[in-house]
mmCIF file of C-alpha atoms in Angstrom:
data_model
loop_
_atom_site.group_PDB
_atom_site.id
_atom_site.type_symbol
_atom_site.label_atom_id
_atom_site.label_comp_id
_atom_site.label_asym_id
_atom_site.label_seq_id
_atom_site.Cartn_x
_atom_site.Cartn_y
_atom_site.Cartn_z
ATOM 1 C CA MET A 785 -101.426 37.126 86.396
ATOM 2 C CA THR A 786 -98.503 34.750 87.024
ATOM 3 C CA ASN A 787 -99.089 31.078 87.757
ATOM 4 C CA SER A 788 -96.161 30.836 90.173
ATOM 5 C CA LEU A 789 -94.028 33.005 92.459
ATOM 6 C CA ASP A 790 -90.248 32.861 92.688
ATOM 7 C CA LEU A 791 -89.263 32.150 96.291
ATOM 8 C CA GLU A 792 -86.046 34.165 96.039
ATOM 9 C CA HIS A 793 -88.021 37.177 94.848
ATOM 10 C CA LEU A 794 -90.326 36.786 97.840
ATOM 11 C CA ARG A 795 -87.302 36.613 100.153
ATOM 12 C CA THR A 796 -86.094 39.863 98.621
ATOM 13 C CA LEU A 797 -89.451 41.478 99.339
ATOM 14 C CA ILE A 798 -89.284 40.437 102.995
ATOM 15 C CA ALA A 799 -85.669 41.616 103.273
ATOM 16 C CA ILE A 800 -86.689 45.081 102.026
ATOM 17 C CA ALA A 801 -89.382 45.242 104.709
ATOM 18 C CA GLU A 802 -87.093 44.029 107.509
ATOM 19 C CA CYS A 803 -84.094 46.153 106.518
ATOM 20 C CA GLY A 804 -86.082 49.294 105.823
ATOM 21 C CA GLY A 805 -84.716 49.908 102.338
ATOM 22 C CA PHE A 806 -83.356 48.560 99.078
ATOM 23 C CA SER A 807 -79.617 49.109 99.670
ATOM 24 C CA LYS A 808 -79.541 47.417 103.086
ATOM 25 C CA ALA A 809 -81.682 44.560 101.798
ATOM 26 C CA ALA A 810 -79.269 44.027 98.898
ATOM 27 C CA ALA A 811 -76.361 43.734 101.339
ATOM 28 C CA VAL A 812 -78.246 41.265 103.522
ATOM 29 C CA ARG A 813 -79.241 39.190 100.482
ATOM 30 C CA HIS A 814 -75.657 39.370 99.195
ATOM 31 C CA ILE A 815 -76.785 40.613 95.777
ATOM 32 C CA SER A 816 -76.285 43.893 93.933
ATOM 33 C CA GLN A 817 -78.911 46.615 94.216
ATOM 34 C CA PRO A 818 -79.733 46.373 90.470
ATOM 35 C CA ALA A 819 -80.343 42.631 90.927
ATOM 36 C CA LEU A 820 -82.585 43.332 93.903
ATOM 37 C CA SER A 821 -84.546 45.927 91.921
ATOM 38 C CA GLN A 822 -84.953 43.361 89.150
ATOM 39 C CA HIS A 823 -86.515 40.943 91.646
ATOM 40 C CA VAL A 824 -89.088 43.605 92.491
ATOM 41 C CA ARG A 825 -89.783 44.426 88.855
ATOM 42 C CA LEU A 826 -90.349 40.760 87.994
ATOM 43 C CA LEU A 827 -92.743 40.372 90.915
ATOM 44 C CA GLU A 828 -94.637 43.487 89.851
ATOM 45 C CA LYS A 829 -94.773 42.275 86.246
ATOM 46 C CA GLY A 830 -95.985 38.806 87.186
ATOM 47 C CA LEU A 831 -98.591 40.041 89.660
ATOM 48 C CA LYS A 832 -99.576 43.018 87.481
ATOM 49 C CA ARG A 833 -99.589 45.430 90.391
ATOM 50 C CA LYS A 834 -97.327 48.122 91.827
ATOM 51 C CA LEU A 835 -95.610 47.023 95.030
ATOM 52 C CA PHE A 836 -93.717 50.235 95.891
ATOM 53 C CA GLU A 837 -94.245 53.959 95.563
ATOM 54 C CA ARG A 838 -91.907 56.865 96.112
ATOM 55 C CA ASP A 839 -92.218 58.816 99.376
ATOM 56 C CA GLY A 840 -89.853 61.769 99.087
ATOM 57 C CA ARG A 841 -86.376 60.264 98.721
ATOM 58 C CA THR A 842 -87.388 56.794 99.885
ATOM 59 C CA MET A 843 -89.612 53.976 98.642
ATOM 60 C CA ARG A 844 -92.509 52.533 100.623
ATOM 61 C CA PHE A 845 -94.908 49.635 100.121
ATOM 62 C CA THR A 846 -98.182 50.383 98.368
ATOM 63 C CA PRO A 847 -101.359 48.898 99.910
ATOM 64 C CA GLU A 848 -101.123 46.143 97.280
ATOM 65 C CA GLY A 849 -97.470 45.679 98.184
ATOM 66 C CA GLU A 850 -98.396 45.188 101.844
ATOM 67 C CA LYS A 851 -100.830 42.447 100.839
ATOM 68 C CA VAL A 852 -98.180 40.688 98.752
ATOM 69 C CA LEU A 853 -95.693 41.022 101.631
ATOM 70 C CA ALA A 854 -98.114 39.303 104.019
ATOM 71 C CA GLU A 855 -98.631 36.469 101.533
ATOM 72 C CA ALA A 856 -94.868 36.193 100.993
ATOM 73 C CA ARG A 857 -94.297 35.694 104.717
ATOM 74 C CA THR A 858 -96.959 32.971 104.832
ATOM 75 C CA ILE A 859 -95.611 31.186 101.741
ATOM 76 C CA LEU A 860 -92.017 31.175 102.964
ATOM 77 C CA GLU A 861 -92.965 30.131 106.483
ATOM 78 C CA VAL A 862 -94.768 27.060 105.092
ATOM 79 C CA HIS A 863 -91.993 26.352 102.579
ATOM 80 C CA ASP A 864 -89.137 26.653 105.109
ATOM 81 C CA ALA A 865 -91.005 24.530 107.672
ATOM 82 C CA ALA A 866 -91.403 21.788 105.069
ATOM 83 C CA ILE A 867 -87.691 21.950 104.236
ATOM 84 C CA ARG A 868 -86.816 21.624 107.911
ATOM 85 C CA ARG A 869 -89.122 18.619 108.318
ATOM 86 C CA LEU A 870 -87.407 16.973 105.360
ATOM 87 C CA ASN A 871 -83.975 17.697 106.865
ATOM 88 C CA ALA A 872 -83.022 19.546 103.709
ATOM 89 C CA VAL A 873 -82.068 22.873 105.233
ATOM 90 C CA GLN A 874 -79.262 24.577 103.343
ATOM 91 C CA GLY A 875 -76.769 26.117 105.732
ATOM 92 C CA SER A 876 -76.640 29.888 105.990
ATOM 93 C CA THR A 877 -73.683 32.109 106.865
ATOM 94 C CA ILE A 878 -73.503 34.284 109.980
ATOM 95 C CA VAL A 879 -71.128 37.211 109.495
ATOM 96 C CA VAL A 880 -69.486 38.368 112.755
ATOM 97 C CA GLY A 881 -67.478 41.580 113.050
ATOM 98 C CA SER A 882 -64.980 42.505 115.740
ATOM 99 C CA THR A 883 -62.320 45.051 116.565
ATOM 100 C CA GLU A 884 -58.788 43.726 116.240
ATOM 101 C CA HIS A 885 -57.887 42.401 119.698
ATOM 102 C CA SER A 886 -61.489 41.752 120.631
ATOM 103 C CA ALA A 887 -61.331 39.231 117.804
ATOM 104 C CA GLU A 888 -58.355 37.459 119.352
ATOM 105 C CA GLN A 889 -60.034 37.180 122.725
ATOM 106 C CA ILE A 890 -63.787 36.966 122.097
ATOM 107 C CA LEU A 891 -64.192 35.517 118.601
ATOM 108 C CA PRO A 892 -63.093 31.956 119.450
ATOM 109 C CA GLU A 893 -65.747 31.773 122.187
ATOM 110 C CA MET A 894 -68.319 33.429 119.927
ATOM 111 C CA LEU A 895 -67.707 31.086 116.987
ATOM 112 C CA ARG A 896 -67.884 28.075 119.294
ATOM 113 C CA SER A 897 -71.226 29.234 120.722
ATOM 114 C CA LEU A 898 -72.709 29.970 117.291
ATOM 115 C CA ASP A 899 -71.521 26.624 115.943
ATOM 116 C CA GLU A 900 -73.161 24.778 118.834
ATOM 117 C CA ALA A 901 -76.426 26.737 118.574
ATOM 118 C CA PHE A 902 -76.661 26.737 114.760
ATOM 119 C CA PRO A 903 -74.891 23.616 113.461
ATOM 120 C CA ASP A 904 -76.373 24.070 109.971
ATOM 121 C CA SER A 905 -74.850 27.551 109.596
ATOM 122 C CA SER A 906 -71.281 28.565 108.897
ATOM 123 C CA THR A 907 -69.587 31.679 110.283
ATOM 124 C CA ARG A 908 -67.463 34.297 108.608
ATOM 125 C CA PHE A 909 -65.793 37.155 110.460
ATOM 126 C CA GLU A 910 -64.747 40.667 109.557
ATOM 127 C CA ILE A 911 -62.042 42.531 111.496
ATOM 128 C CA GLY A 912 -62.026 46.319 111.497
ATOM 129 C CA ARG A 913 -62.383 49.551 113.424
ATOM 130 C CA SER A 914 -65.534 50.206 115.408
ATOM 131 C CA THR A 915 -66.658 53.015 113.092
ATOM 132 C CA GLN A 916 -66.299 50.748 110.046
ATOM 133 C CA LEU A 917 -68.123 47.866 111.688
ATOM 134 C CA ILE A 918 -71.032 50.052 112.807
ATOM 135 C CA GLU A 919 -71.441 51.234 109.227
ATOM 136 C CA ALA A 920 -71.221 47.649 107.900
ATOM 137 C CA VAL A 921 -73.892 46.445 110.329
ATOM 138 C CA GLY A 922 -76.044 49.434 109.391
ATOM 139 C CA ARG A 923 -76.017 48.541 105.707
ATOM 140 C CA GLY A 924 -76.516 44.828 106.444
ATOM 141 C CA ALA A 925 -73.106 43.552 105.275
ATOM 142 C CA VAL A 926 -72.291 42.241 108.787
ATOM 143 C CA ASP A 927 -74.852 40.406 110.943
ATOM 144 C CA LEU A 928 -73.436 41.294 114.351
ATOM 145 C CA ALA A 929 -70.316 42.991 115.672
ATOM 146 C CA PHE A 930 -68.430 43.763 118.867
ATOM 147 C CA VAL A 931 -67.464 47.432 118.890
ATOM 148 C CA LEU A 932 -66.066 49.994 121.320
ATOM 149 C CA ASP A 933 -68.283 52.867 122.402
ATOM 150 C CA PRO A 934 -66.170 55.634 123.982
ATOM 151 C CA SER A 935 -69.115 58.059 123.795
ATOM 152 C CA GLU A 936 -71.357 55.657 125.777
ATOM 153 C CA GLN A 937 -74.199 56.855 123.557
ATOM 154 C CA GLY A 938 -73.784 54.447 120.647
ATOM 155 C CA PRO A 939 -76.075 51.626 119.518
ATOM 156 C CA GLY A 940 -76.192 48.083 120.809
ATOM 157 C CA ARG A 941 -76.139 46.233 124.114
ATOM 158 C CA THR A 942 -73.243 46.338 126.565
ATOM 159 C CA VAL A 943 -71.198 43.139 126.795
ATOM 160 C CA GLY A 944 -68.389 44.384 129.042
ATOM 161 C CA ARG A 945 -66.563 47.481 130.209
ATOM 162 C CA LEU A 946 -62.819 48.010 129.748
ATOM 163 C CA ASN A 947 -60.525 50.441 131.536
ATOM 164 C CA LEU A 948 -58.526 52.856 129.396
ATOM 165 C CA ALA A 949 -54.770 53.173 129.906
ATOM 166 C CA TRP A 950 -51.905 55.241 128.485
ATOM 167 C CA TYR A 951 -49.039 53.381 126.832
ATOM 168 C CA ALA A 952 -45.573 54.558 125.800
ATOM 169 C CA ALA A 953 -42.207 53.144 124.747
ATOM 170 C CA GLN A 954 -39.929 52.201 127.623
ATOM 171 C CA ASN A 955 -37.509 55.038 126.807
ATOM 172 C CA TRP A 956 -40.188 57.683 126.173
ATOM 173 C CA VAL A 957 -39.693 60.857 128.206
ATOM 174 C CA ALA A 958 -42.595 63.151 129.009
ATOM 175 C CA PRO A 959 -42.180 66.660 127.562
ATOM 176 C CA GLY A 960 -41.494 69.706 129.664
ATOM 177 C CA SER A 961 -44.275 72.033 130.756
ATOM 178 C CA ASP A 962 -43.641 74.380 127.817
ATOM 179 C CA GLU A 963 -43.681 71.593 125.191
ATOM 180 C CA PRO A 964 -46.653 69.825 123.586
ATOM 181 C CA LEU A 965 -47.339 66.203 124.435
ATOM 182 C CA SER A 966 -47.133 63.885 121.401
ATOM 183 C CA LEU A 967 -50.121 61.582 120.853
ATOM 184 C CA VAL A 968 -50.271 58.507 118.610
ATOM 185 C CA ALA A 969 -53.875 57.830 117.631
ATOM 186 C CA PHE A 970 -56.253 56.197 115.193
ATOM 187 C CA GLU A 971 -57.244 58.281 112.200
ATOM 188 C CA GLU A 972 -60.489 60.181 112.533
ATOM 189 C CA PRO A 973 -63.272 59.516 113.149
ATOM 190 C CA CYS A 974 -62.307 57.825 116.402
ATOM 191 C CA GLY A 975 -63.965 58.101 119.807
ATOM 192 C CA LEU A 976 -60.784 57.020 121.632
ATOM 193 C CA ARG A 977 -58.841 59.807 119.944
ATOM 194 C CA GLU A 978 -61.427 62.340 121.122
ATOM 195 C CA ARG A 979 -61.379 60.871 124.647
ATOM 196 C CA ALA A 980 -57.573 61.160 124.760
ATOM 197 C CA LEU A 981 -57.543 64.769 123.555
ATOM 198 C CA SER A 982 -60.279 65.763 126.015
ATOM 199 C CA ALA A 983 -58.601 64.073 128.998
ATOM 200 C CA LEU A 984 -55.250 65.706 128.293
ATOM 201 C CA ALA A 985 -56.760 69.132 127.617
ATOM 202 C CA ALA A 986 -58.702 68.961 130.891
ATOM 203 C CA GLN A 987 -55.360 68.814 132.745
ATOM 204 C CA GLY A 988 -53.877 71.672 130.762
ATOM 205 C CA HIS A 989 -51.702 69.653 128.375
ATOM 206 C CA ARG A 990 -50.982 71.022 124.935
ATOM 207 C CA VAL A 991 -51.237 68.105 122.517
ATOM 208 C CA GLU A 992 -50.083 67.400 118.987
ATOM 209 C CA VAL A 993 -50.969 64.232 117.088
ATOM 210 C CA SER A 994 -47.521 63.050 116.026
ATOM 211 C CA ALA A 995 -48.611 59.872 114.236
ATOM 212 C CA GLN A 996 -51.877 58.236 113.238
ATOM 213 C CA SER A 997 -52.994 54.961 111.710
ATOM 214 C CA THR A 998 -56.109 53.135 110.561
ATOM 215 C CA THR A 999 -55.041 49.954 112.388
ATOM 216 C CA LEU A 1000 -54.176 48.955 115.927
ATOM 217 C CA GLU A 1001 -50.840 47.526 114.792
ATOM 218 C CA GLY A 1002 -49.966 50.875 113.215
ATOM 219 C CA VAL A 1003 -50.752 52.732 116.435
ATOM 220 C CA LEU A 1004 -48.668 50.303 118.482
ATOM 221 C CA ALA A 1005 -45.779 50.601 116.014
ATOM 222 C CA GLY A 1006 -45.820 54.391 116.390
ATOM 223 C CA VAL A 1007 -45.767 54.119 120.171
ATOM 224 C CA ARG A 1008 -42.954 51.545 120.122
ATOM 225 C CA ALA A 1009 -40.958 53.922 117.897
ATOM 226 C CA GLY A 1010 -41.155 56.559 120.633
ATOM 227 C CA LEU A 1011 -43.365 58.920 118.615
ATOM 228 C CA GLY A 1012 -45.704 59.541 121.532
ATOM 229 C CA VAL A 1013 -48.251 57.993 123.874
ATOM 230 C CA ALA A 1014 -51.507 56.239 123.008
ATOM 231 C CA LEU A 1015 -54.759 55.777 124.913
ATOM 232 C CA LEU A 1016 -56.124 52.237 124.478
ATOM 233 C CA PRO A 1017 -58.524 49.873 126.259
ATOM 234 C CA SER A 1018 -56.892 47.359 128.561
ATOM 235 C CA ALA A 1019 -57.724 43.701 128.928
ATOM 236 C CA GLY A 1020 -55.122 41.854 130.845
ATOM 237 C CA GLY A 1021 -51.262 41.650 129.755
ATOM 238 C CA LEU A 1022 -48.886 44.435 128.835
ATOM 239 C CA PRO A 1023 -48.332 45.161 125.113
ATOM 240 C CA ARG A 1024 -44.900 44.011 123.938
ATOM 241 C CA GLY A 1025 -42.219 46.686 124.267
ATOM 242 C CA LEU A 1026 -44.472 49.210 126.006
ATOM 243 C CA VAL A 1027 -45.061 50.459 129.533
ATOM 244 C CA GLU A 1028 -48.149 51.890 131.136
ATOM 245 C CA ARG A 1029 -47.932 55.571 132.079
ATOM 246 C CA GLY A 1030 -49.675 56.231 135.356
ATOM 247 C CA ASP A 1031 -48.612 59.889 135.372
ATOM 248 C CA LEU A 1032 -51.167 60.893 132.715
ATOM 249 C CA PRO A 1033 -54.805 61.768 133.454
ATOM 250 C CA ASP A 1034 -57.369 59.081 134.225
ATOM 251 C CA ALA A 1035 -59.434 58.596 131.048
ATOM 252 C CA GLY A 1036 -62.058 56.300 132.551
ATOM 253 C CA ALA A 1037 -63.390 53.213 130.785
ATOM 254 C CA VAL A 1038 -65.085 52.235 127.552
ATOM 255 C CA ASN A 1039 -68.045 49.969 126.803
ATOM 256 C CA LEU A 1040 -67.766 46.958 124.532
ATOM 257 C CA GLN A 1041 -71.096 46.797 122.688
ATOM 258 C CA LEU A 1042 -72.827 44.088 120.678
ATOM 259 C CA ILE A 1043 -74.641 45.574 117.693
ATOM 260 C CA THR A 1044 -76.818 43.615 115.268
ATOM 261 C CA ARG A 1045 -78.278 44.335 111.865
ATOM 262 C CA ARG A 1046 -81.952 44.987 111.428
ATOM 263 C CA GLY A 1047 -83.863 41.781 110.726
ATOM 264 C CA LEU A 1048 -81.318 39.404 112.302
ATOM 265 C CA ARG A 1049 -82.983 36.372 113.844
ATOM 266 C CA PRO A 1050 -83.509 37.081 117.583
ATOM 267 C CA GLU A 1051 -82.056 33.715 118.600
ATOM 268 C CA ILE A 1052 -78.743 34.609 116.927
ATOM 269 C CA THR A 1053 -78.626 37.927 118.771
ATOM 270 C CA GLU A 1054 -79.369 36.269 122.117
ATOM 271 C CA THR A 1055 -76.768 33.545 121.532
ATOM 272 C CA ALA A 1056 -74.110 36.146 120.739
ATOM 273 C CA LEU A 1057 -75.053 38.263 123.769
ATOM 274 C CA ARG A 1058 -74.915 35.276 126.106
ATOM 275 C CA ALA A 1059 -71.517 34.223 124.755
ATOM 276 C CA GLY A 1060 -70.096 37.727 125.121
ATOM 277 C CA THR A 1061 -71.379 38.373 128.627
ATOM 278 C CA GLN A 1062 -70.347 34.884 129.759
ATOM 279 C CA PHE A 1063 -66.836 35.553 128.461
ATOM 280 C CA TYR A 1064 -66.560 38.528 130.815
ATOM 281 C CA ARG A 1065 -68.260 36.811 133.732
ATOM 282 C CA ASP A 1066 -65.654 34.047 133.493
ATOM 283 C CA ARG A 1067 -62.849 36.655 133.386
ATOM 284 C CA PRO A 1068 -63.730 39.388 135.915
ATOM 285 C CA HIS A 1069 -60.120 40.602 135.948
ATOM 286 C CA LEU A 1070 -60.573 41.942 132.411
ATOM 287 C CA GLN A 1071 -62.832 44.686 133.733
ATOM 288 C CA LEU A 1072 -60.627 45.671 136.669
ATOM 289 C CA VAL A 1073 -57.574 47.927 136.728
ATOM 290 C CA SER A 1074 -54.562 45.606 136.859
ATOM 291 C CA GLU A 1075 -50.812 45.964 136.952
ATOM 292 C CA GLN A 1076 -50.418 44.399 133.531
ATOM 293 C CA ARG A 1077 -52.704 45.100 130.573
ATOM 294 C CA ASP A 1078 -53.253 44.239 126.973
ATOM 295 C CA VAL A 1079 -55.042 46.405 124.409
ATOM 296 C CA VAL A 1080 -58.224 46.077 122.433
ATOM 297 C CA GLY A 1081 -58.332 47.672 118.980
ATOM 298 C CA ALA A 1082 -60.642 50.577 118.319
#
């Protein structure tokens, strides 16, 4: 039996329990999965007991593993409390994800709120599409993210609701009744793309996707080039070089959701939620149909 326990190995054990698996725990701990597995093996070797057993395609704690997990929580709680009392806390990093234009509008407020609430932590942000960010939060690589939910059935808590609008180049001409309508969209999978296709089909439009991109800037470039129209969330000012097309079907609105990784400290989640909802409360015009609009990346 070992005479001491490595605190980092105990943190790994707790991360596995909170994240529900080895791969997500490795992402949260910012180590490789082989390194995480080595932590477990060293604990098992030192304690001379099996901590995990296979359950189909997954691993679960053994009864002995559950006992060690309980002790690990107690040890780290006492250790971390002592560090705090000694004012020796090492700053952690909070990773925040956001869609492209949500980042421009919401991230400054979010980073300010997190900095005020957690002065000993630093923040790092990731910009990407909603589908990518949801996956990153799911595997624990991102702590929290602001994503669009066109399906209104996705995970997370609603921060705000944005109207959807059609945009086109100023010289774009709608096709005749016997011609397909050209759509510029994000590459699949994309809920906004599906919403656009459904809305147009419901009014009898034949549609062809004339251009697609993985980024918001790529979609806007295609629209500015006159390749077709795009359906995008609106949040105040008109995109440069584009006009809003009111002659296309109403596509409704889309939720902006806050999603968080499993095991994230509740106070971080609540701080982020308060900052996001306060941002919209202070700017009620962002959730109303207006004459001029800006776009939020999907």
